[in-house]
Amino acid sequence: MLRALICDDEALVRAELAFVLRDVVPECDIVEVETAAAALSALRERPFDVLFLDIHMPGLSGIEALRRLESIADAPPVIIVSAHEDYALAAFEHAAVDYLLKPVNGARLAKTLERIKRTGSPQAPSPPSRIAVELGASTKMVSIDDVRFVEASGHRIEIHLYDEIARYRGSLASCERLLEAHGFMRVHRAYLVNVRHIVEICPSFAGTSSVRVDDRARSTVPVSRNHARKLRSSLGA
């Protein structure tokens, strides 16, 4: 029996999502609320296996609710359900397990629920496999495995892919929290690197060094003296 909490201020949207959910998981116990405050209250009263959360609602927004969920013990995985793509980055920064666009597709929902089920515990969902970045005028979801390194350039956070550079709208610290479960390491105060894409360690001077990654340009990433030993240890070098 799947215990689901649906939070959306539109009754019709809640009904449509409940219909799709019951089609995917016939055995489910669904509770509907129309505000994020009511959802937080419901989560404190009883356990749920998943929370479906809208972004735009009267009073507390979905993103604000995600922040507050961090203080609730045994909070369930959260799936954002929105009519807008613009808040995907903020949602994943606050540990949403997926971001579904309205109207929800049943096959897409089934995959998400199966991924949550495979974790074995609703309190320990698998980390998101994609990251929201800005490429040109668009916000796109790219595979985290495709990211070579991340660079803080002034107030701009750049995501370096194989042959493109995208922009991340959060801080380097929030990006690090999102990526560390995928094998990224802090190697410099301004750089994170995907260890799986390192192809060469390049010695330098005074204890510093750099690494080369397997992007098109074979870019080098500086490694500070404070991080060099940990990096070499992780690489077995």
Coordinates of N, CA and C in Angstrom, one line a residue:
M1 N 0.8 -1.2 0.0 CA 0.0 0.0 0.0 C 0.9 1.2 0.0
L2 N 0.8 2.0 -1.1 CA 1.6 3.3 -1.1 C 0.8 4.4 -0.4
R3 N 1.4 5.1 0.5 CA 0.8 6.2 1.2 C 1.3 7.5 0.6
A4 N 0.4 8.1 -0.1 CA 0.8 9.3 -0.9 C 0.1 10.6 -0.4
L5 N 0.8 11.7 -0.3 CA 0.2 13.0 0.1 C 0.3 13.9 -1.2
I6 N -0.8 14.4 -1.6 CA -0.9 15.3 -2.8 C -1.2 16.7 -2.3
C7 N -0.3 17.7 -2.6 CA -0.5 19.0 -2.2 C -0.5 19.9 -3.4
D8 N -1.7 20.5 -3.6 CA -1.9 21.4 -4.7 C -3.2 22.3 -4.4
D9 N -3.1 23.5 -4.7 CA -4.3 24.4 -4.4 C -5.4 24.3 -5.3
E10 N -5.3 23.5 -6.4 CA -6.4 23.3 -7.4 C -7.0 21.9 -7.2
A11 N -8.2 21.9 -6.9 CA -8.9 20.6 -6.6 C -8.9 19.7 -7.9
L12 N -9.1 20.3 -9.0 CA -9.1 19.5 -10.3 C -7.7 18.9 -10.5
V13 N -6.7 19.6 -10.3 CA -5.3 19.1 -10.5 C -5.0 17.9 -9.5
R14 N -5.5 18.1 -8.3 CA -5.3 17.0 -7.3 C -6.1 15.7 -7.7
A15 N -7.3 15.9 -8.2 CA -8.1 14.8 -8.7 C -7.5 14.1 -9.9
E16 N -6.9 14.9 -10.8 CA -6.3 14.3 -12.0 C -5.0 13.5 -11.6
L17 N -4.2 14.1 -10.7 CA -3.0 13.4 -10.2 C -3.4 12.1 -9.5
A18 N -4.4 12.2 -8.6 CA -4.8 11.0 -7.9 C -5.3 9.9 -8.8
F19 N -6.0 10.3 -9.9 CA -6.5 9.3 -10.9 C -5.3 8.6 -11.6
V20 N -4.3 9.4 -12.0 CA -3.1 8.8 -12.6 C -2.4 7.9 -11.7
L21 N -2.2 8.4 -10.4 CA -1.5 7.6 -9.4 C -2.2 6.3 -9.2
R22 N -3.5 6.3 -9.0 CA -4.2 5.0 -8.8 C -4.2 4.1 -10.0
D23 N -4.0 4.6 -11.2 CA -3.8 3.8 -12.4 C -2.5 3.1 -12.4
V24 N -1.5 3.8 -11.9 CA -0.1 3.3 -11.8 C 0.0 2.3 -10.6
V25 N -0.5 2.8 -9.5 CA -0.4 2.0 -8.2 C -1.9 1.8 -7.7
P26 N -2.6 0.7 -8.1 CA -4.0 0.6 -7.6 C -4.1 0.5 -6.1
E27 N -3.1 -0.1 -5.4 CA -3.2 -0.1 -4.0 C -2.5 1.1 -3.4
C28 N -3.2 2.2 -3.2 CA -2.6 3.3 -2.6 C -3.6 4.1 -1.7
D29 N -3.1 4.7 -0.7 CA -3.8 5.5 0.2 C -3.5 6.9 0.0
I30 N -4.4 7.7 -0.5 CA -4.1 9.1 -0.9 C -4.8 10.1 0.0
V31 N -4.0 11.1 0.4 CA -4.5 12.2 1.2 C -4.2 13.4 0.4
E32 N -5.2 14.3 0.3 CA -5.1 15.5 -0.5 C -5.2 16.8 0.4
V33 N -4.3 17.7 0.2 CA -4.3 19.0 0.9 C -4.1 20.1 -0.1
E34 N -4.5 21.3 0.3 CA -4.5 22.4 -0.7 C -3.4 23.5 -0.4
T35 N -2.7 23.4 0.7 CA -1.6 24.3 1.0 C -0.4 23.6 1.5
A36 N 0.8 24.2 1.3 CA 2.0 23.6 1.8 C 2.0 23.5 3.3
A37 N 1.4 24.5 4.0 CA 1.3 24.4 5.5 C 0.5 23.2 5.9
A38 N -0.6 22.9 5.2 CA -1.4 21.7 5.6 C -0.6 20.4 5.3
A39 N 0.3 20.4 4.3 CA 1.1 19.3 4.0 C 2.1 19.0 5.1
L40 N 2.8 20.1 5.5 CA 3.7 19.9 6.6 C 3.1 19.4 7.9
S41 N 1.9 19.9 8.1 CA 1.1 19.5 9.3 C 0.8 18.0 9.2
A42 N 0.3 17.6 8.0 CA 0.0 16.2 7.8 C 1.2 15.3 8.0
L43 N 2.4 15.7 7.5 CA 3.6 14.9 7.6 C 4.0 14.7 9.1
R44 N 3.7 15.7 9.9 CA 4.0 15.6 11.3 C 3.1 14.6 12.1
E45 N 1.9 14.4 11.5 CA 0.9 13.6 12.1 C 1.0 12.1 11.8
R46 N 1.4 11.8 10.6 CA 1.5 10.4 10.2 C 2.5 10.2 9.0
P47 N 3.0 9.0 8.8 CA 4.0 8.8 7.8 C 3.4 8.7 6.4
F48 N 4.1 9.1 5.4 CA 3.8 8.9 4.0 C 5.0 8.4 3.3
D49 N 4.7 7.7 2.2 CA 5.8 7.2 1.4 C 6.3 8.2 0.3
V50 N 5.5 9.1 -0.1 CA 5.8 10.1 -1.1 C 4.9 11.3 -1.0
L51 N 5.5 12.5 -1.3 CA 4.8 13.7 -1.3 C 4.8 14.3 -2.7
F52 N 3.7 14.6 -3.2 CA 3.6 15.3 -4.5 C 3.3 16.8 -4.2
L53 N 4.2 17.7 -4.6 CA 4.1 19.1 -4.1 C 4.1 20.0 -5.3
D54 N 3.1 20.9 -5.3 CA 3.1 22.0 -6.3 C 4.0 23.1 -5.9
I55 N 4.4 24.0 -6.8 CA 5.3 25.1 -6.5 C 4.5 26.3 -6.1
H56 N 3.6 26.8 -7.0 CA 2.8 28.0 -6.7 C 1.5 27.7 -6.0
M57 N 1.5 28.2 -4.7 CA 0.3 28.0 -3.9 C 0.2 29.2 -3.0
P58 N -1.0 29.5 -2.5 CA -1.2 30.6 -1.6 C -0.4 30.4 -0.3
G59 N 0.2 31.4 0.2 CA 1.0 31.3 1.4 C 2.4 30.7 1.1
L60 N 2.7 29.6 1.8 CA 4.0 28.9 1.7 C 4.1 28.3 0.3
S61 N 5.2 28.6 -0.4 CA 5.4 28.0 -1.7 C 6.0 26.6 -1.6
G62 N 6.0 25.9 -2.7 CA 6.6 24.5 -2.7 C 8.0 24.5 -2.3
I63 N 8.8 25.5 -2.8 CA 10.2 25.5 -2.5 C 10.5 25.8 -1.1
E64 N 9.7 26.8 -0.5 CA 9.8 27.0 0.9 C 9.5 25.8 1.8
A65 N 8.5 25.1 1.3 CA 8.1 23.8 2.0 C 9.2 22.8 2.0
L66 N 9.9 22.7 0.8 CA 11.1 21.8 0.7 C 12.1 22.1 1.8
R67 N 12.4 23.4 1.9 CA 13.4 23.9 2.9 C 12.9 23.4 4.3
R68 N 11.7 23.6 4.6 CA 11.2 23.2 6.0 C 11.2 21.7 6.2
L69 N 11.0 21.0 5.2 CA 11.0 19.5 5.3 C 12.3 19.0 5.9
E70 N 13.4 19.7 5.7 CA 14.7 19.3 6.3 C 14.7 19.1 7.8
S71 N 13.7 19.8 8.4 CA 13.6 19.7 9.9 C 12.6 18.7 10.4
I72 N 12.0 18.0 9.4 CA 11.0 17.0 9.8 C 11.6 15.6 9.7
A73 N 11.6 14.9 10.8 CA 12.2 13.6 10.9 C 11.3 12.6 10.0
D74 N 12.1 11.8 9.3 CA 11.4 10.8 8.4 C 10.6 11.4 7.3
A75 N 11.0 12.5 6.8 CA 10.2 13.2 5.7 C 10.3 12.3 4.5
P76 N 9.2 12.1 3.7 CA 9.2 11.2 2.6 C 9.9 11.9 1.4
P77 N 10.2 11.1 0.3 CA 10.7 11.7 -0.9 C 9.7 12.7 -1.5
V78 N 10.2 13.7 -2.1 CA 9.3 14.7 -2.6 C 9.4 14.8 -4.1
I79 N 8.2 14.7 -4.8 CA 8.2 14.8 -6.3 C 7.4 16.2 -6.5
I80 N 8.1 17.1 -7.2 CA 7.5 18.3 -7.5 C 6.7 18.1 -8.8
V81 N 5.4 18.7 -8.7 CA 4.5 18.6 -9.9 C 4.1 20.0 -10.2
S82 N 4.6 20.5 -11.3 CA 4.4 22.0 -11.6 C 4.1 22.1 -13.1
A83 N 3.5 23.3 -13.4 CA 3.2 23.6 -14.8 C 4.4 24.4 -15.4
H84 N 5.4 24.7 -14.6 CA 6.5 25.5 -15.0 C 7.8 24.8 -14.9
E85 N 8.7 25.0 -15.8 CA 10.0 24.3 -15.7 C 11.1 25.1 -14.9
D86 N 10.8 26.4 -14.7 CA 11.8 27.3 -14.2 C 12.3 27.0 -12.8
Y87 N 11.6 26.2 -12.0 CA 12.0 26.0 -10.6 C 12.7 24.6 -10.4
A88 N 13.0 23.9 -11.5 CA 13.7 22.6 -11.3 C 15.0 22.7 -10.6
L89 N 15.8 23.7 -10.9 CA 17.1 23.8 -10.2 C 16.9 24.0 -8.7
A90 N 16.0 24.9 -8.3 CA 15.8 25.1 -6.9 C 15.3 23.8 -6.2
A91 N 14.4 23.1 -6.9 CA 13.8 21.9 -6.4 C 14.9 20.8 -6.1
F92 N 15.7 20.6 -7.1 CA 16.8 19.6 -6.9 C 17.8 20.0 -5.9
E93 N 18.1 21.3 -5.7 CA 19.0 21.8 -4.7 C 18.5 21.4 -3.3
H94 N 17.1 21.4 -3.2 CA 16.5 21.0 -1.9 C 16.0 19.6 -1.8
A95 N 16.7 18.7 -2.6 CA 16.6 17.3 -2.5 C 15.2 16.7 -3.0
A96 N 14.5 17.4 -3.9 CA 13.4 16.8 -4.6 C 13.9 15.6 -5.4
V97 N 13.2 14.5 -5.4 CA 13.7 13.3 -6.2 C 13.3 13.4 -7.7
D98 N 12.3 14.2 -8.0 CA 12.0 14.4 -9.4 C 11.2 15.6 -9.6
Y99 N 11.0 16.0 -10.8 CA 10.3 17.2 -11.2 C 9.4 16.9 -12.4
L100 N 8.1 16.8 -12.2 CA 7.2 16.4 -13.2 C 6.4 17.6 -13.6
L101 N 6.1 17.6 -14.9 CA 5.3 18.7 -15.5 C 3.9 18.3 -15.6
K102 N 3.0 19.2 -15.3 CA 1.5 19.0 -15.5 C 1.2 19.0 -17.0
P103 N 0.2 18.2 -17.4 CA -0.4 17.0 -16.7 C 0.6 15.9 -16.6
V104 N 0.6 15.1 -15.5 CA 1.6 14.1 -15.2 C 1.3 12.9 -16.1
N105 N 2.4 12.4 -16.7 CA 2.3 11.2 -17.6 C 2.5 10.0 -16.7
G106 N 1.6 9.0 -16.9 CA 1.5 7.8 -16.1 C 2.8 7.0 -16.2
A107 N 3.4 6.9 -17.4 CA 4.6 6.1 -17.6 C 5.8 6.7 -16.9
R108 N 5.8 8.1 -17.0 CA 6.9 8.8 -16.4 C 6.8 8.7 -14.8
L109 N 5.6 8.8 -14.3 CA 5.3 8.6 -12.9 C 5.7 7.3 -12.4
A110 N 5.4 6.2 -13.2 CA 5.7 4.9 -12.8 C 7.2 4.7 -12.7
K111 N 8.0 5.3 -13.6 CA 9.5 5.2 -13.5 C 10.0 5.9 -12.2
T112 N 9.4 7.0 -11.9 CA 9.9 7.7 -10.7 C 9.6 6.9 -9.4
L113 N 8.4 6.4 -9.3 CA 8.0 5.6 -8.2 C 8.9 4.3 -8.1
E114 N 9.2 3.7 -9.2 CA 10.0 2.5 -9.2 C 11.4 2.9 -8.7
R115 N 11.9 4.0 -9.1 CA 13.3 4.4 -8.6 C 13.2 4.7 -7.1
I116 N 12.2 5.3 -6.6 CA 12.1 5.5 -5.2 C 12.0 4.1 -4.4
K117 N 11.2 3.2 -5.0 CA 11.1 1.9 -4.4 C 12.4 1.1 -4.3
R118 N 13.3 1.3 -5.3 CA 14.5 0.6 -5.4 C 15.5 1.0 -4.3
T119 N 15.3 2.2 -3.8 CA 16.2 2.7 -2.7 C 16.1 1.8 -1.4
G120 N 14.9 1.2 -1.3 CA 14.7 0.4 -0.1 C 14.2 1.1 1.1
S121 N 14.3 2.4 1.0 CA 13.8 3.2 2.2 C 13.4 4.6 1.6
P122 N 12.1 5.0 1.9 CA 11.7 6.3 1.5 C 12.5 7.5 2.1
Q123 N 13.2 7.2 3.2 CA 14.0 8.3 3.8 C 15.4 8.4 3.1
A124 N 15.7 7.5 2.2 CA 17.0 7.6 1.6 C 16.9 7.4 0.1
P125 N 16.2 8.4 -0.6 CA 16.1 8.3 -2.0 C 17.4 8.4 -2.7
S126 N 17.5 7.9 -3.9 CA 18.7 8.0 -4.7 C 18.9 9.4 -5.1
P127 N 20.2 9.9 -5.2 CA 20.4 11.3 -5.6 C 20.0 11.5 -7.0
P128 N 19.6 12.7 -7.3 CA 19.1 13.0 -8.7 C 20.3 12.7 -9.7
S129 N 20.0 12.2 -10.8 CA 21.0 11.9 -11.8 C 21.2 13.0 -12.8
R130 N 20.4 14.1 -12.7 CA 20.5 15.2 -13.6 C 20.6 16.5 -12.9
I131 N 21.1 17.5 -13.6 CA 21.3 18.8 -13.0 C 20.7 19.9 -13.9
A132 N 20.0 20.9 -13.4 CA 19.4 21.9 -14.2 C 20.5 23.0 -14.4
V133 N 20.7 23.3 -15.7 CA 21.7 24.3 -16.1 C 21.1 25.3 -17.1
E134 N 21.7 26.4 -17.3 CA 21.3 27.3 -18.3 C 22.2 27.2 -19.5
L135 N 21.7 26.9 -20.7 CA 22.4 26.8 -21.9 C 21.7 27.8 -22.9
G136 N 22.4 28.9 -23.2 CA 21.8 29.9 -24.0 C 20.6 30.5 -23.3
A137 N 19.5 30.5 -23.9 CA 18.3 31.1 -23.3 C 17.4 30.1 -22.6
S138 N 17.9 28.8 -22.6 CA 17.0 27.7 -22.1 C 17.6 27.1 -20.8
T139 N 16.7 26.6 -20.0 CA 17.1 25.8 -18.8 C 16.9 24.4 -19.2
K140 N 18.0 23.6 -19.1 CA 18.0 22.2 -19.6 C 18.5 21.3 -18.4
M141 N 18.0 20.1 -18.5 CA 18.4 19.1 -17.5 C 19.5 18.2 -18.2
V142 N 20.7 18.2 -17.7 CA 21.8 17.4 -18.3 C 22.2 16.4 -17.3
S143 N 22.7 15.3 -17.8 CA 23.2 14.2 -17.0 C 24.4 14.6 -16.2
I144 N 24.4 14.4 -14.9 CA 25.5 14.7 -14.0 C 26.8 14.0 -14.4
D145 N 26.6 12.8 -14.9 CA 27.8 12.0 -15.4 C 28.5 12.7 -16.6
D146 N 27.8 13.6 -17.3 CA 28.4 14.3 -18.4 C 29.2 15.6 -18.0
V147 N 29.1 15.9 -16.7 CA 29.8 17.1 -16.2 C 31.2 16.8 -16.0
R148 N 32.2 17.5 -16.5 CA 33.6 17.3 -16.3 C 34.1 18.0 -15.0
F149 N 33.8 19.3 -15.0 CA 34.2 20.0 -13.8 C 33.3 21.3 -13.6
V150 N 33.4 21.9 -12.4 CA 32.6 23.1 -12.1 C 33.5 24.1 -11.7
E151 N 33.3 25.3 -12.2 CA 34.2 26.5 -11.9 C 33.4 27.7 -11.4
A152 N 33.9 28.2 -10.3 CA 33.4 29.5 -9.8 C 34.2 30.6 -10.4
S153 N 33.6 31.4 -11.3 CA 34.3 32.5 -11.9 C 33.6 33.8 -11.5
G154 N 34.1 34.4 -10.5 CA 33.4 35.6 -9.9 C 32.1 35.1 -9.2
H155 N 31.0 35.8 -9.6 CA 29.7 35.3 -9.1 C 29.0 34.3 -10.0
R156 N 29.7 33.9 -11.0 CA 29.1 33.0 -12.0 C 29.7 31.6 -11.8
I157 N 28.7 30.6 -11.7 CA 29.1 29.2 -11.6 C 29.0 28.5 -12.9
E158 N 30.1 28.0 -13.5 CA 30.1 27.4 -14.8 C 30.2 25.9 -14.7
I159 N 29.3 25.2 -15.5 CA 29.3 23.8 -15.6 C 30.0 23.4 -16.9
H160 N 31.1 22.7 -16.8 CA 31.8 22.4 -18.0 C 31.5 20.9 -18.5
L161 N 30.9 20.9 -19.6 CA 30.5 19.6 -20.2 C 31.6 19.2 -21.3
Y162 N 31.3 18.2 -22.1 CA 32.3 17.7 -23.0 C 32.8 18.9 -24.0
D163 N 31.8 19.6 -24.6 CA 32.2 20.7 -25.5 C 31.3 21.9 -25.3
E164 N 30.7 22.0 -24.1 CA 29.9 23.2 -23.9 C 30.1 23.7 -22.4
I165 N 29.8 24.9 -22.2 CA 29.9 25.5 -20.9 C 28.5 26.1 -20.5
A166 N 27.9 25.6 -19.5 CA 26.6 26.0 -19.1 C 26.7 26.8 -17.8
R167 N 25.6 27.4 -17.4 CA 25.6 28.2 -16.1 C 24.7 27.5 -15.1
Y168 N 25.2 27.5 -13.8 CA 24.4 27.0 -12.7 C 24.0 28.2 -11.9
R169 N 22.8 28.3 -11.5 CA 22.3 29.5 -10.9 C 22.5 29.5 -9.3
G170 N 22.9 28.4 -8.8 CA 23.1 28.3 -7.3 C 24.5 28.7 -7.0
S171 N 24.9 28.4 -5.7 CA 26.3 28.7 -5.3 C 27.1 27.5 -5.5
L172 N 28.5 27.7 -5.4 CA 29.4 26.5 -5.6 C 29.1 25.5 -4.5
A173 N 28.8 26.0 -3.3 CA 28.6 25.1 -2.1 C 27.3 24.2 -2.4
S174 N 26.3 24.8 -2.9 CA 25.1 24.1 -3.1 C 25.3 23.1 -4.3
C175 N 26.1 23.5 -5.2 CA 26.4 22.6 -6.3 C 27.2 21.4 -5.8
E176 N 28.1 21.7 -4.9 CA 29.0 20.6 -4.3 C 28.1 19.6 -3.6
R177 N 27.1 20.1 -2.8 CA 26.2 19.2 -2.1 C 25.4 18.3 -3.1
L178 N 25.1 18.8 -4.2 CA 24.3 18.1 -5.2 C 25.1 17.0 -5.9
L179 N 26.4 17.4 -6.1 CA 27.3 16.5 -6.9 C 28.2 15.5 -6.2
E180 N 28.4 15.7 -4.9 CA 29.3 14.9 -4.2 C 29.0 13.4 -4.1
A181 N 27.7 13.1 -4.2 CA 27.3 11.7 -4.2 C 27.6 11.0 -5.6
H182 N 28.0 11.8 -6.6 CA 28.3 11.3 -7.9 C 29.8 11.3 -8.2
G183 N 30.6 11.4 -7.2 CA 32.1 11.3 -7.4 C 32.8 12.6 -7.7
F184 N 32.1 13.7 -7.4 CA 32.8 15.0 -7.5 C 33.6 15.3 -6.2
M185 N 34.7 16.0 -6.4 CA 35.6 16.4 -5.3 C 35.9 17.9 -5.4
R186 N 36.0 18.5 -4.3 CA 36.5 19.9 -4.2 C 38.0 19.8 -4.3
V187 N 38.6 20.4 -5.3 CA 40.1 20.3 -5.5 C 40.7 21.7 -5.4
H188 N 39.8 22.7 -5.2 CA 40.3 24.1 -5.2 C 39.1 24.9 -4.6
R189 N 39.4 26.1 -4.1 CA 38.3 26.9 -3.6 C 37.3 27.3 -4.6
A190 N 37.7 27.2 -5.9 CA 36.9 27.6 -7.0 C 36.5 26.5 -8.0
Y191 N 36.9 25.3 -7.6 CA 36.7 24.2 -8.6 C 36.2 22.9 -7.9
L192 N 35.3 22.2 -8.6 CA 34.9 20.8 -8.3 C 35.2 20.0 -9.5
V193 N 35.7 18.8 -9.4 CA 36.0 18.0 -10.5 C 35.3 16.6 -10.4
N194 N 34.9 16.1 -11.5 CA 34.3 14.7 -11.6 C 35.5 13.8 -11.7
V195 N 35.8 13.0 -10.7 CA 36.9 12.2 -10.6 C 36.9 11.2 -11.7
R196 N 35.8 10.7 -12.2 CA 35.7 9.7 -13.2 C 36.2 10.2 -14.6
H197 N 36.3 11.5 -14.7 CA 36.7 12.1 -16.0 C 38.2 12.6 -16.0
I198 N 38.9 12.4 -14.9 CA 40.3 12.7 -14.8 C 41.1 11.7 -15.6
V199 N 42.0 12.3 -16.5 CA 42.8 11.4 -17.3 C 44.3 11.5 -17.0
E200 N 44.7 12.6 -16.3 CA 46.1 12.8 -16.0 C 46.2 13.8 -14.8
I201 N 47.3 13.5 -14.0 CA 47.7 14.4 -12.9 C 48.9 15.1 -13.3
C202 N 48.9 16.4 -13.3 CA 50.0 17.2 -13.8 C 50.7 17.9 -12.6
P203 N 51.9 17.4 -12.2 CA 52.6 18.1 -11.1 C 52.9 19.5 -11.4
S204 N 53.0 20.3 -10.3 CA 53.4 21.7 -10.5 C 54.4 22.1 -9.5
F205 N 54.3 23.1 -8.7 CA 55.3 23.5 -7.8 C 54.7 23.9 -6.5
A206 N 55.5 23.9 -5.4 CA 55.1 24.3 -4.1 C 53.9 23.5 -3.6
G207 N 53.9 22.2 -4.0 CA 52.8 21.3 -3.5 C 51.5 21.4 -4.2
T208 N 51.4 22.3 -5.2 CA 50.2 22.4 -6.0 C 50.3 21.5 -7.2
S209 N 49.2 21.3 -7.9 CA 49.2 20.5 -9.1 C 48.0 20.8 -9.9
S210 N 47.8 20.1 -11.0 CA 46.5 20.2 -11.7 C 46.2 18.9 -12.3
V211 N 44.9 18.8 -12.7 CA 44.5 17.5 -13.4 C 43.9 17.8 -14.7
R212 N 44.0 16.9 -15.6 CA 43.5 17.1 -17.0 C 42.3 16.2 -17.1
V213 N 41.2 16.7 -17.7 CA 40.0 15.9 -17.9 C 39.7 15.6 -19.3
D214 N 38.8 14.7 -19.6 CA 38.6 14.2 -20.9 C 37.5 14.9 -21.7
D215 N 37.5 16.3 -21.6 CA 36.6 17.0 -22.4 C 37.2 17.2 -23.8
R216 N 36.6 17.9 -24.7 CA 37.1 18.1 -26.1 C 38.5 18.8 -26.0
A217 N 38.6 19.8 -25.1 CA 39.8 20.6 -25.1 C 40.9 20.0 -24.2
R218 N 40.6 18.9 -23.6 CA 41.5 18.3 -22.6 C 41.9 19.4 -21.6
S219 N 40.9 20.0 -20.9 CA 41.1 21.1 -20.0 C 41.9 20.7 -18.8
T220 N 42.6 21.6 -18.2 CA 43.3 21.4 -16.9 C 42.6 22.1 -15.8
V221 N 42.5 21.5 -14.7 CA 41.8 22.0 -13.5 C 42.8 22.2 -12.4
P222 N 43.0 23.3 -11.8 CA 44.0 23.5 -10.7 C 43.6 22.7 -9.5
V223 N 44.6 22.2 -8.8 CA 44.4 21.5 -7.5 C 45.3 22.2 -6.5
S224 N 44.6 22.7 -5.4 CA 45.4 23.4 -4.4 C 46.1 22.4 -3.5
R225 N 47.1 22.9 -2.8 CA 47.9 22.1 -1.9 C 47.1 21.4 -0.9
N226 N 46.1 22.1 -0.3 CA 45.2 21.5 0.7 C 44.4 20.4 0.2
H227 N 44.1 20.3 -1.1 CA 43.3 19.2 -1.6 C 44.0 18.1 -2.3
A228 N 45.3 18.4 -2.6 CA 46.1 17.5 -3.5 C 46.2 16.1 -2.9
R229 N 46.5 16.0 -1.6 CA 46.7 14.6 -1.0 C 45.4 13.8 -1.0
K230 N 44.3 14.5 -0.7 CA 43.0 13.7 -0.7 C 42.6 13.3 -2.1
L231 N 42.9 14.1 -3.1 CA 42.6 13.7 -4.5 C 43.5 12.5 -4.9
R232 N 44.8 12.6 -4.6 CA 45.7 11.5 -5.0 C 45.3 10.2 -4.3
S233 N 44.9 10.3 -3.1 CA 44.4 9.1 -2.3 C 43.2 8.5 -3.0
S234 N 42.3 9.3 -3.4 CA 41.0 8.8 -4.0 C 41.3 8.2 -5.4
L235 N 42.4 8.6 -6.0 CA 42.7 8.1 -7.3 C 43.7 6.9 -7.2
G236 N 44.2 6.7 -6.0 CA 45.2 5.6 -5.8 C 46.5 6.0 -6.3
A237 N 46.8 7.3 -6.4 CA 48.1 7.8 -7.0 C 49.1 8.1 -5.9

